[in-house]
Amino acid sequence: MAPREFAAVVLPRPIDHSLTYRVPASLFSRVAVGMRALVPLGKRVETGYVIGLSDHAEVSPVKSLLDLPDDQPIFSPVILELCRWISEYYCCAWGEALHCAVPPGVHTQTKLRYTLIPEQLGPGRFSERQRKVIAELYKRGALSEGQLAKAIGPVALSNTLRALINRGILHAEPLATSGVSAKTETYVRLVEEKVPPVSELEALQRRAPKQAAVYLDLLHAVPERPASALCEKHQAPMTILRALETRGLVTCFAHEIYRRPDAHAGHASAEKLVLNQEQQSAHNAVTQTLTQQRFQTFLLKGITGSGKTEVYLQAIEHALALGRNAIILVPEISLTPQTVARFQARFQNAIAVLHSGLSAGERYDEWRQAHRGQVRIVVGARSAVFAPLSNVGIIVVDEEHDTSYKQAETPRYHARDVAIMRAKLCNAVCILGSATPSIESSYNTETGKSVRLELRRRATEARLPEVCIVDMRKETAEVGAPILLSRQLEQEMQWRVQAGEQVILLLNRRGYAPFVLCPQCGWVATCRDCQVSLTYHATGAYLNCHYCNARREVPQLCDECHFNPLLFMGAGTQKIEDILQRTFLHSRIERMDADTTSGKGGHAKILRRFAAQEIDILVGTQMIAKGHDFPAVTLVGVIDADIGLAFPDFRAAETTFQLLTQAAGRAGRGDRAGKVVLQTFRPQHYAIAHVVGH
Ligand code: ADP
Ligand code: ZN
Ligand code: ZN
């Protein structure tokens, strides 16, 4: 038998080593590496993760493990090792990395529950607070500190409780509760051994016809069913089932069900396509490596619409046929219901979806299905790189250049790099796909760390859109006033809308006006905490800090010199929407930005209506540039193409080029030719000039 006397446990706290605990005999048979464990830490009880077992302890004395809340390890050896690597590479504790590898709903919260040991209650002196605690526990049995505090009054009880524990009067036991629990539904099942003779059934039919009808349905059709559906069918109350249960004819039981997220977020064809030559050679390179069970990273660089997704789909199919499982990472998944729909259409129920747009219950259920091996593919955003799948053979990182793969808080991991590391640990292939690869991934193909595969043509008949640049310096000079919509862009929009085609307009700044200025003294309304200018939001009429979300009322006078009126400078999506409403009187115009898409499924709703052509012009921030495939879009306009170039960020030019190229890729995906109009004050800048040649 493997050693299991002592367990090394790491905690989700910035502690750079593991802690040793004695495994009590009662837990010997269950303890395993990768399990969660309840352990004492100082005065508290914490949930940690068992990372090792041994038969001796380096330190003494050691405290004992309190409990193991699960039957099974929640981490496989691969995830344990992956998180150990994360802790070293990104400088955090191993326990912190493990903690972020499970969705929040799966985490346990531990509380202590106190019970009285009445035999120990002898004569003695007690403080008033101690007496109250004893009385409360005597009346109500086991209570947590919170429950006690609530009953006695809002007081801190920890000292009182500890004193009573030390005197042997109280007993404390840890209680693990999960934030979310499994959902169950009542099922009813026929008791096969108890089927009564015909005469008795006839008697039942006479005395209790409803009961008989329900019973005969179970007897002659499916013998096990959800109770509610059965009752509804016969218009019978649940008490009918209870009555049948009392007769011993049926049993009712709780059946665990999964909360499945909305699978109808979009529709996609399940049809497998015949790969074109470029796709085929990319496919061959990937499947050969898969068959050899070798670790390799590929960079699949393919222009927008070149059919990268089809390459992913068929590579995954190959991996599944080899008995291996798959992970697909997509950026901010809630923005791309179409992508998810394509994978669901091809692989149906073999797929689980993990992202922050799901409710906690849904996430918990999707995660458990992967953990139990009931699905073979996980599609998700950043944290899906930790999906609890075994035997992963392929990991796809779509739009690998996307900044949402980088986590901004501890552990500050980059999911693309973690994906590569996970692939390495399980001899899998990792495909990084993008039309505009990151500099890092590009460079890795030059040093031989990764293999470059390229798709240079669009997969369908659609040609790449023509991109033209409007020099706004000239335009302003010619028009004689600052304008937002150049004559050329407005004209192009008129033509498309009249032809019944759709237009996407990008302005990567939300709100109405990005700052409010006093024309007399130059004062600008700024956030008191962040020192950045406050953005004016016309809907609701307030000023908003886009860093910390602080709000204030719109000032009527200058804060400094009390001058009015103040000027609302610059333009955000609300302002452009406003202008469009007045310019295109007969068009259906919608705005898509963080303000119009809050709430579950906010994005999907707008995208669905756009796909159904219930919207003519969609104006929005960068979220409209990503991955969508709308064949009726023939024009993409960018109001302020150089908006991102001024950011104090060494990636400013790279991200500007990526955003503009992605946005341009939305035009002309159907049979009609597309056009892209970029308005800019810096037409000569390389990040803008190179968008023309895709
Ligand atoms: P990307 O992911 O590179 O932007 P997609 O995978 O979305 O490109 O493909 C763009 C379009 O081309 C989709 O409508 C897809 O169905 C189609 N397509 C992809 N591969 C093929 C193929 N081999 N034959 C025909 N159509 C294809
Ligand atoms: Zn002023
Ligand atoms: Zn602020």
XYZ file of C-alpha atoms and ligand atoms in Angstrom:
723
model
C 0.000 0.000 0.000
C 1.248 3.432 -0.938
C 2.289 5.683 1.948
C -0.574 7.790 3.174
C 0.153 8.699 6.743
C 0.900 12.334 5.975
C -0.484 14.635 3.333
C 1.210 17.662 1.770
C -1.453 20.297 1.225
C -1.288 23.625 -0.634
C -3.733 26.430 0.095
C -5.192 29.122 -2.152
C -3.125 31.776 -0.411
C 0.203 33.391 -1.161
C 2.201 30.769 0.749
C 5.179 29.461 -1.194
C 5.316 25.958 0.282
C 3.018 23.108 1.157
C 1.824 22.287 4.686
C 1.968 18.836 6.206
C -1.032 17.253 7.915
C -1.562 13.865 9.504
C -4.183 11.754 7.753
C -6.536 10.319 10.387
C -7.181 6.582 10.138
C -10.803 7.218 9.191
C -9.664 8.840 5.936
C -6.891 6.353 5.048
C -8.914 4.455 2.521
C -10.061 7.582 0.685
C -7.168 10.020 0.659
C -5.513 10.560 -2.723
C -3.330 13.097 -4.461
C -5.397 15.754 -6.264
C -8.189 15.770 -3.658
C -9.553 18.719 -1.809
C -9.050 18.595 1.943
C -10.388 20.563 4.875
C -7.495 21.538 7.102
C -7.008 23.648 10.225
C -4.946 26.788 9.656
C -4.491 28.837 12.789
C -7.978 29.292 14.178
C -9.683 28.767 10.842
C -10.624 25.859 8.658
C -9.558 26.106 5.027
C -9.992 24.093 1.867
C -6.659 23.027 0.442
C -5.449 20.595 -2.188
C -3.517 17.394 -1.516
C -0.401 17.435 -3.688
C 1.520 14.553 -2.116
C 1.354 11.708 0.400
C 4.178 10.214 2.419
C 4.851 8.010 5.432
C 6.851 10.506 7.401
C 6.645 14.147 8.319
C 9.568 16.569 8.172
C 8.093 18.658 10.939
C 6.414 17.974 14.240
C 3.966 18.235 15.748
C 1.526 18.046 12.864
C -2.169 18.785 12.941
C -4.687 16.409 11.433
C -6.667 16.693 8.240
C -10.294 17.360 9.142
C -12.169 15.975 6.189
C -12.192 15.169 2.487
C -15.283 16.745 0.912
C -15.193 14.749 -2.346
C -15.095 11.045 -3.193
C -12.664 11.592 -6.050
C -9.657 13.786 -6.746
C -10.725 16.946 -8.554
C -7.304 17.413 -10.174
C -5.566 14.984 -12.486
C -1.761 14.653 -12.343
C -1.555 16.755 -15.543
C -3.502 19.676 -14.035
C -1.477 19.456 -10.810
C 1.746 19.665 -12.801
C 0.395 22.394 -15.094
C -0.527 24.521 -12.094
C 2.848 23.888 -10.488
C 4.425 25.255 -13.680
C 2.090 28.272 -13.594
C 3.103 28.988 -10.021
C 6.766 29.101 -11.015
C 6.407 30.852 -14.357
C 3.910 33.492 -13.282
C 5.103 33.809 -9.669
C 2.170 32.774 -7.549
C 1.444 30.025 -5.057
C 0.663 26.539 -6.353
C -2.562 26.576 -4.362
C -3.614 29.860 -5.980
C -3.078 28.399 -9.436
C -5.103 25.294 -8.539
C -7.833 27.452 -7.072
C -8.327 29.248 -10.373
C -8.420 25.958 -12.282
C -11.950 25.182 -11.058
C -14.978 27.379 -11.715
C -16.238 29.391 -8.741
C -19.370 27.270 -8.330
C -17.245 24.219 -7.618
C -15.387 25.837 -4.737
C -16.367 24.847 -1.248
C -16.822 27.250 1.581
C -15.930 25.928 4.965
C -17.598 26.896 8.168
C -17.372 25.531 11.664
C -20.489 24.190 13.285
C -20.707 24.120 17.068
C -22.526 21.637 19.256
C -22.880 21.447 23.000
C -21.447 18.539 25.009
C -24.022 18.599 27.851
C -22.187 16.003 30.002
C -19.386 18.521 30.432
C -21.722 21.173 31.745
C -20.920 21.157 35.441
C -21.232 23.945 37.912
C -18.831 26.755 37.098
C -18.664 30.427 36.342
C -19.712 31.621 32.937
C -19.751 35.074 31.464
C -23.056 36.428 30.306
C -22.102 35.923 26.671
C -20.995 32.334 27.353
C -24.322 31.628 29.030
C -26.200 32.991 26.055
C -24.218 30.775 23.667
C -24.861 27.703 25.784
C -28.569 28.478 26.037
C -28.872 29.000 22.302
C -27.073 25.760 21.435
C -29.094 23.886 24.032
C -32.310 25.055 22.381
C -31.345 24.694 18.733
C -28.614 22.064 18.393
C -25.700 22.652 16.016
C -25.108 26.241 14.873
C -22.441 28.150 12.993
C -20.780 31.230 14.426
C -22.827 33.379 12.067
C -26.094 31.822 13.204
C -25.116 32.277 16.839
C -24.133 35.890 16.320
C -27.449 36.525 14.656
C -29.386 35.039 17.562
C -27.433 36.746 20.321
C -26.896 40.109 18.708
C -24.275 41.464 16.382
C -21.227 40.558 18.460
C -17.867 38.896 17.795
C -18.031 35.467 19.351
C -14.718 33.881 18.433
C -13.125 34.392 21.872
C -16.223 33.186 23.681
C -16.412 30.091 21.513
C -12.724 29.294 21.912
C -12.972 29.591 25.697
C -15.879 27.158 25.768
C -14.054 24.736 23.476
C -11.013 24.861 25.751
C -13.223 23.965 28.713
C -14.495 20.957 26.770
C -18.061 22.204 26.663
C -18.300 22.823 22.929
C -17.423 20.661 20.029
C -16.557 22.228 16.670
C -16.782 20.387 13.393
C -16.053 21.691 9.932
C -18.811 21.799 7.394
C -18.080 22.136 3.699
C -20.742 23.699 1.567
C -20.561 24.187 -2.129
C -21.630 27.527 -3.580
C -23.769 25.642 -6.050
C -25.215 22.187 -5.728
C -26.364 19.551 -8.127
C -29.875 20.012 -9.438
C -32.291 17.142 -9.109
C -35.671 16.333 -10.489
C -38.190 13.885 -9.059
C -38.490 10.726 -11.132
C -40.955 7.911 -10.728
C -40.244 4.262 -11.436
C -42.463 1.179 -11.667
C -41.748 -1.482 -9.040
C -41.506 -4.471 -11.359
C -41.824 -7.146 -8.649
C -45.079 -5.657 -7.398
C -47.229 -5.673 -10.533
C -50.664 -6.703 -9.212
C -52.920 -9.307 -10.885
C -55.526 -8.108 -13.376
C -58.380 -8.361 -10.873
C -56.674 -5.942 -8.518
C -55.945 -3.539 -11.341
C -59.591 -3.553 -12.308
C -60.531 -2.836 -8.738
C -58.104 0.077 -8.717
C -59.615 1.396 -11.930
C -63.016 1.494 -10.280
C -61.931 2.985 -6.969
C -59.171 5.385 -8.137
C -59.300 5.860 -11.899
C -56.581 8.572 -11.971
C -54.129 6.404 -10.075
C -54.910 3.502 -12.347
C -54.378 5.565 -15.487
C -50.996 6.802 -14.332
C -49.979 3.341 -13.233
C -51.020 1.678 -16.490
C -49.092 4.300 -18.445
C -45.920 3.366 -16.551
C -46.687 -0.326 -16.924
C -47.273 -0.263 -20.647
C -44.932 2.495 -21.802
C -41.619 3.795 -20.383
C -41.399 2.488 -16.780
C -39.203 5.335 -15.486
C -39.954 8.995 -16.109
C -39.830 12.551 -14.743
C -42.739 12.814 -12.309
C -43.819 16.269 -13.394
C -44.195 15.275 -17.060
C -46.216 12.197 -16.149
C -48.537 14.145 -13.857
C -49.006 16.845 -16.457
C -49.909 14.294 -19.104
C -52.682 12.862 -16.937
C -53.632 16.177 -15.335
C -52.964 14.548 -12.008
C -51.525 16.122 -8.850
C -48.268 14.795 -7.380
C -50.280 13.255 -4.539
C -51.422 10.573 -6.991
C -47.826 9.356 -7.238
C -47.468 9.428 -3.466
C -50.619 7.324 -3.184
C -49.240 4.784 -5.647
C -45.974 4.806 -3.707
C -47.853 4.029 -0.478
C -49.406 1.031 -2.221
C -45.843 -0.063 -3.048
C -46.514 0.015 -6.802
C -44.046 2.777 -7.693
C -41.066 4.536 -6.133
C -40.190 8.179 -6.396
C -36.541 9.251 -6.338
C -34.328 12.265 -6.991
C -32.607 12.076 -10.335
C -29.639 14.356 -10.951
C -30.037 16.528 -14.018
C -27.676 18.917 -15.767
C -28.512 22.543 -16.388
C -27.560 22.973 -20.046
C -26.838 26.459 -21.318
C -28.846 27.705 -24.248
C -27.693 25.622 -27.187
C -29.698 27.599 -29.697
C -27.533 30.701 -29.593
C -27.122 30.398 -33.316
C -27.596 27.825 -35.969
C -24.882 26.289 -38.010
C -24.619 23.514 -40.499
C -23.307 20.150 -39.323
C -22.100 19.296 -42.801
C -18.470 18.322 -43.174
C -16.789 20.288 -45.987
C -14.312 19.055 -48.562
C -11.065 20.777 -47.679
C -9.350 22.891 -50.291
C -5.687 22.355 -51.057
C -4.298 24.764 -48.474
C -6.628 23.454 -45.793
C -5.740 19.886 -46.718
C -2.008 20.396 -46.309
C -2.538 22.087 -42.951
C -4.811 19.195 -41.979
C -2.215 16.627 -43.031
C 0.529 18.242 -40.978
C -1.660 18.257 -37.874
C -3.101 14.761 -38.210
C 0.292 13.207 -38.882
C 1.591 14.622 -35.622
C -1.581 13.523 -33.839
C -1.113 9.978 -35.057
C 2.483 10.003 -33.844
C 1.256 11.132 -30.402
C 3.881 13.829 -30.407
C 3.814 17.300 -28.853
C 3.894 20.075 -31.432
C 2.637 23.650 -31.671
C 1.282 24.903 -34.993
C 0.562 28.473 -35.963
C -2.329 28.448 -38.408
C -2.181 31.850 -40.054
C -5.181 32.280 -42.291
C -6.821 35.422 -43.577
C -10.359 36.070 -42.366
C -12.770 33.635 -43.988
C -10.020 31.269 -45.125
C -11.639 28.342 -43.346
C -9.526 27.927 -40.239
C -12.514 26.687 -38.273
C -13.057 23.823 -40.718
C -9.416 22.823 -40.193
C -9.976 22.797 -36.418
C -13.148 20.751 -36.772
C -11.579 18.046 -38.888
C -8.411 17.879 -36.794
C -10.571 17.417 -33.698
C -12.517 14.703 -35.448
C -9.241 12.919 -36.145
C -8.187 13.244 -32.504
C -11.527 11.830 -31.305
C -11.137 8.887 -33.674
C -7.764 8.209 -32.062
C -9.535 8.073 -28.701
C -8.269 11.446 -27.526
C -10.159 14.471 -26.250
C -10.146 18.119 -27.283
C -10.167 21.639 -25.850
C -11.050 24.709 -27.915
C -10.366 28.149 -26.540
C -12.135 31.137 -28.024
C -11.911 34.715 -26.808
C -14.767 36.105 -24.735
C -17.071 33.386 -25.828
C -20.273 35.240 -25.160
C -19.405 37.423 -28.116
C -19.172 34.536 -30.513
C -22.261 32.357 -30.169
C -21.780 31.474 -33.826
C -18.488 29.736 -33.137
C -20.007 27.673 -30.354
C -22.951 26.809 -32.559
C -20.619 25.476 -35.253
C -18.885 23.133 -32.839
C -22.184 22.044 -31.335
C -23.632 21.333 -34.761
C -20.708 19.083 -35.645
C -20.209 17.250 -32.349
C -23.635 17.491 -30.648
C -23.664 16.174 -27.106
C -19.983 15.361 -26.932
C -19.385 18.982 -26.066
C -19.414 21.067 -22.897
C -19.195 24.843 -22.822
C -17.371 26.823 -20.141
C -17.363 30.594 -19.844
C -18.330 33.392 -17.525
C -21.569 34.143 -19.382
C -23.124 30.985 -17.911
C -24.939 30.945 -14.611
C -22.993 29.401 -11.731
C -25.225 26.327 -11.871
C -24.701 25.819 -15.577
C -20.951 26.194 -15.220
C -20.895 23.734 -12.361
C -22.807 21.187 -14.425
C -20.742 21.634 -17.594
C -17.585 21.252 -15.537
C -18.829 18.082 -13.863
C -19.755 16.503 -17.159
C -16.205 17.014 -18.365
C -14.814 15.777 -15.045
C -16.914 12.625 -15.206
C -15.847 11.905 -18.764
C -19.367 12.381 -20.136
C -18.194 14.798 -22.805
C -15.100 14.666 -24.986
C -14.771 18.286 -26.066
C -14.761 21.473 -24.044
C -15.220 24.849 -25.743
C -14.613 27.864 -23.633
C -12.931 31.128 -22.813
C -9.607 31.572 -21.033
C -10.149 29.343 -17.999
C -11.294 26.408 -20.136
C -7.601 25.691 -20.617
C -7.984 23.920 -17.238
C -10.958 21.829 -18.412
C -10.992 18.594 -16.399
C -10.771 16.342 -19.449
C -8.494 13.336 -19.447
C -6.290 12.258 -22.331
C -6.337 15.546 -24.213
C -4.884 15.120 -27.695
C -5.534 18.512 -29.237
C -5.895 22.062 -27.961
C -7.040 24.818 -30.295
C -6.536 28.481 -29.405
C -8.653 30.464 -31.842
C -7.760 34.146 -32.373
C -4.592 33.460 -30.435
C -3.585 37.139 -30.530
C -6.636 38.174 -28.500
C -5.829 40.066 -25.317
C -8.611 38.430 -23.328
C -6.412 35.313 -23.012
C -4.281 37.166 -20.511
C -5.618 37.153 -16.976
C -5.184 40.491 -15.260
C -5.190 39.228 -11.676
C -3.270 36.528 -9.795
C -2.403 34.109 -11.241
C -1.536 36.332 -14.182
C -1.372 33.569 -16.714
C -1.676 33.761 -20.492
C -4.034 31.007 -21.638
C -2.239 30.614 -24.976
C 1.019 29.765 -23.241
C -0.687 27.565 -20.670
C -2.359 25.735 -23.567
C 1.030 25.063 -25.145
C 2.365 23.812 -21.818
C -0.635 21.553 -21.273
C -0.202 20.122 -24.765
C 3.433 19.438 -23.960
C 2.528 17.624 -20.731
C 0.157 15.280 -22.535
C 1.917 14.816 -25.877
C -0.784 16.690 -27.687
C -0.856 19.133 -30.579
C -1.658 22.766 -29.985
C -3.055 24.818 -32.862
C -2.849 28.592 -32.566
C -5.099 30.181 -35.150
C -5.309 33.804 -36.270
C -5.494 36.114 -39.245
C -3.218 38.483 -37.359
C -0.902 36.405 -35.175
C 0.811 37.953 -32.181
C 4.433 38.958 -32.674
C 5.447 36.270 -30.171
C 3.727 33.425 -31.992
C 5.065 34.608 -35.325
C 8.575 34.754 -33.950
C 8.271 31.228 -32.553
C 7.760 29.893 -36.067
C 11.037 31.516 -37.094
C 13.015 29.929 -34.285
C 11.479 26.519 -34.954
C 9.535 26.327 -31.691
C 6.358 26.089 -33.695
C 5.349 25.108 -37.231
C 3.741 27.687 -39.505
C 0.749 26.683 -41.623
C -0.793 29.230 -43.933
C -4.171 29.785 -45.609
C -3.838 32.633 -48.105
C -7.199 32.524 -49.860
C -10.794 32.774 -48.750
C -12.420 29.369 -48.641
C -15.549 30.387 -50.460
C -15.972 32.338 -53.691
C -15.964 35.515 -51.627
C -13.080 37.832 -52.426
C -11.312 39.939 -49.855
C -12.935 43.340 -49.562
C -11.404 46.434 -51.084
C -10.008 48.668 -48.350
C -9.804 52.408 -48.868
C -8.493 55.098 -46.599
C -10.118 58.472 -46.115
C -7.645 61.141 -44.981
C -9.656 63.074 -42.410
C -7.146 65.968 -42.423
C -8.062 66.727 -46.020
C -11.728 66.002 -45.437
C -11.894 68.451 -42.515
C -10.092 71.112 -44.535
C -12.411 70.684 -47.515
C -15.627 70.586 -45.514
C -14.421 73.422 -43.345
C -15.576 71.926 -40.044
C -14.749 68.883 -37.922
C -17.050 66.041 -38.999
C -17.472 62.449 -37.918
C -18.821 60.929 -41.104
C -16.824 61.662 -44.246
C -18.708 62.308 -47.484
C -17.351 59.100 -48.988
C -18.399 56.899 -46.060
C -21.854 58.482 -45.915
C -22.315 57.965 -49.670
C -21.211 54.309 -49.496
C -23.594 53.731 -46.606
C -26.499 55.246 -48.561
C -25.850 52.902 -51.489
C -25.623 49.754 -49.349
C -28.687 50.530 -47.289
C -30.708 51.292 -50.430
C -29.621 47.951 -51.911
C -30.878 46.125 -48.791
C -27.370 45.279 -47.661
C -25.969 45.645 -44.163
C -23.357 47.965 -42.709
C -21.064 47.626 -39.692
C -19.656 50.823 -38.235
C -16.810 50.617 -35.746
C -15.969 53.270 -33.189
C -13.972 51.826 -30.360
C -15.191 54.154 -27.647
C -18.482 53.963 -25.819
C -20.614 56.727 -24.383
C -21.577 59.985 -26.071
C -18.644 62.323 -25.589
C -15.333 61.245 -24.030
C -14.847 64.523 -22.179
C -16.633 67.630 -20.965
C -14.695 70.880 -21.318
C -15.070 74.444 -20.070
C -14.352 76.709 -23.044
C -13.451 79.609 -20.763
C -10.869 78.158 -18.343
C -10.113 74.760 -19.899
C -11.385 72.705 -16.959
C -12.207 69.065 -17.814
C -14.473 66.892 -15.672
C -12.268 64.106 -14.308
C -12.689 61.156 -11.975
C -11.616 62.054 -8.453
C -9.925 58.671 -7.990
C -8.508 57.877 -11.428
C -7.607 61.312 -12.812
C -9.005 60.391 -16.218
C -11.668 62.391 -17.986
C -15.278 61.368 -17.395
C -17.289 60.239 -20.390
C -20.689 61.778 -20.999
C -23.463 59.180 -21.461
C -26.550 60.602 -23.097
C -28.773 57.634 -22.224
C -29.544 58.320 -18.590
C -27.594 61.592 -18.742
C -24.608 61.073 -16.445
C -20.822 61.249 -16.463
C -19.036 57.929 -16.122
C -15.442 56.921 -15.356
C -14.488 54.084 -17.702
C -11.777 52.940 -15.293
C -13.638 52.570 -11.995
C -17.232 53.051 -13.182
C -17.823 56.001 -10.830
C -20.743 58.234 -11.835
C -21.727 61.827 -11.295
C -24.449 64.106 -12.556
C -23.815 66.212 -15.624
C -22.576 69.598 -14.355
C -24.459 72.645 -15.618
C -21.612 75.036 -14.774
C -17.831 74.746 -14.795
C -16.598 73.434 -11.406
C -13.783 75.996 -11.454
C -15.069 79.248 -12.973
C -18.843 78.594 -13.071
C -19.010 79.346 -16.790
C -21.701 77.826 -18.967
C -22.478 76.262 -21.355
C -19.881 73.486 -21.186
C -18.747 71.711 -24.350
C -19.170 67.991 -24.938
C -16.052 67.038 -26.862
C -15.136 64.080 -29.051
C -17.372 61.213 -30.037
C -18.409 57.852 -28.689
C -20.811 55.229 -29.995
C -23.890 57.005 -28.622
C -23.044 60.174 -30.498
C -22.457 58.411 -33.788
C -25.711 56.522 -33.295
C -27.409 59.859 -32.735
C -25.949 61.286 -35.958
C -26.915 58.177 -37.922
C -30.504 58.356 -36.666
C -30.742 61.836 -38.132
C -28.879 61.037 -41.383
C -30.481 57.695 -42.257
C -34.099 58.360 -41.370
C -35.487 55.153 -42.820
C -32.850 52.728 -41.623
C -32.943 50.440 -38.641
C -29.920 51.360 -36.533
C -28.656 49.561 -33.425
C -25.734 50.088 -31.121
C -23.677 47.290 -29.623
C -21.279 48.110 -26.800
C -20.830 47.296 -23.134
C -23.792 49.556 -22.304
C -26.321 47.814 -24.539
C -25.203 44.235 -23.958
C -25.149 43.957 -20.191
C -27.114 41.036 -18.858
C -27.069 37.399 -19.828
C -27.179 36.798 -23.560
C -27.091 40.522 -24.331
C -24.667 40.094 -27.216
C -26.377 37.071 -28.633
C -29.694 38.917 -28.807
C -28.340 41.772 -30.918
C -26.275 39.470 -33.130
C -29.269 37.251 -33.744
C -31.356 40.204 -34.891
C -28.535 41.434 -37.097
C -28.193 37.970 -38.641
C -31.947 37.944 -39.313
C -31.480 41.290 -41.088
C -33.748 43.108 -38.667
C -31.013 45.737 -38.375
C -29.498 47.700 -41.303
C -26.649 49.516 -39.595
C -24.876 48.125 -36.554
C -22.611 50.583 -34.794
C -20.402 49.474 -31.965
C -17.085 49.078 -30.191
C -14.498 46.393 -30.956
C -16.960 43.681 -29.916
C -18.607 43.955 -33.348
C -15.295 43.239 -35.098
C -14.820 39.726 -33.790
C -15.366 36.478 -35.632
C -18.927 37.069 -36.813
C -20.002 35.784 -40.194
C -22.837 37.862 -41.692
C -23.059 37.313 -45.455
C -25.239 40.399 -46.083
C -22.639 42.792 -44.685
C -20.992 44.521 -47.628
C -19.598 47.606 -45.953
C -17.480 48.095 -42.857
C -16.725 51.650 -41.824
C -14.203 52.649 -39.180
C -14.876 56.130 -37.798
C -11.588 56.682 -36.046
C -9.011 54.140 -37.234
C -6.099 55.690 -35.335
C -7.961 55.840 -32.010
C -5.791 53.109 -30.477
C -2.430 54.340 -31.736
C -2.128 57.010 -29.086
C -2.366 54.604 -26.144
C 0.782 54.466 -24.028
C 1.250 50.763 -24.749
C 4.094 49.123 -26.665
C 1.480 46.954 -28.378
C -0.585 49.928 -29.568
C 0.322 49.544 -33.251
C 0.025 45.736 -33.153
C -3.439 45.784 -31.587
C -4.610 48.556 -33.927
C -3.582 46.523 -36.976
C -5.259 43.419 -35.523
C -8.517 45.218 -34.765
C -8.718 46.898 -38.173
C -7.904 43.668 -40.024
C -10.521 41.758 -38.002
C -13.091 44.469 -38.657
C -12.261 44.539 -42.369
C -12.748 40.771 -42.464
C -16.452 41.212 -41.645
C -17.143 42.723 -45.083
C -18.078 40.779 -48.177
C -18.300 37.274 -46.716
C -21.284 36.420 -48.900
C -21.528 36.511 -52.700
C -21.577 40.314 -52.924
C -18.246 42.125 -52.952
C -17.345 43.949 -49.773
C -15.778 47.296 -49.081
C -14.000 48.781 -46.083
C -13.650 52.507 -45.421
C -11.074 53.587 -42.847
C -11.245 57.191 -41.680
C -7.987 58.376 -40.172
C -5.808 61.365 -39.413
C -2.695 59.223 -39.809
C -3.060 57.496 -43.199
C 0.696 56.993 -43.506
C 1.103 55.037 -40.262
C 2.217 51.448 -41.059
C -0.419 49.897 -38.795
C -3.100 51.535 -40.951
C -1.430 51.493 -44.368
C -0.885 47.703 -44.224
C -4.556 46.986 -43.602
C -5.145 47.903 -47.259
C -3.142 44.881 -48.428
C -4.692 42.630 -45.735
P -12.056 31.619 -40.630
O -12.295 30.850 -39.370
O -10.707 31.379 -41.209
O -12.410 33.067 -40.572
P -14.306 30.127 -41.516
O -13.904 28.809 -40.997
O -15.314 30.920 -40.775
O -13.021 31.016 -41.728
O -14.778 29.909 -43.016
C -15.345 30.947 -43.781
C -16.439 30.378 -44.647
O -15.882 29.451 -45.595
C -17.478 29.611 -43.850
O -18.736 29.972 -44.335
C -17.175 28.156 -44.162
O -18.339 27.374 -44.141
C -16.582 28.218 -45.554
N -15.622 27.153 -45.825
C -14.571 26.807 -45.063
N -13.890 25.785 -45.632
C -14.527 25.487 -46.789
C -14.308 24.523 -47.825
N -13.275 23.685 -47.785
N -15.178 24.525 -48.851
C -16.188 25.389 -48.899
N -16.463 26.297 -47.968
C -15.648 26.364 -46.916
Zn -14.184 77.065 -16.363
Zn -12.459 56.421 -11.816
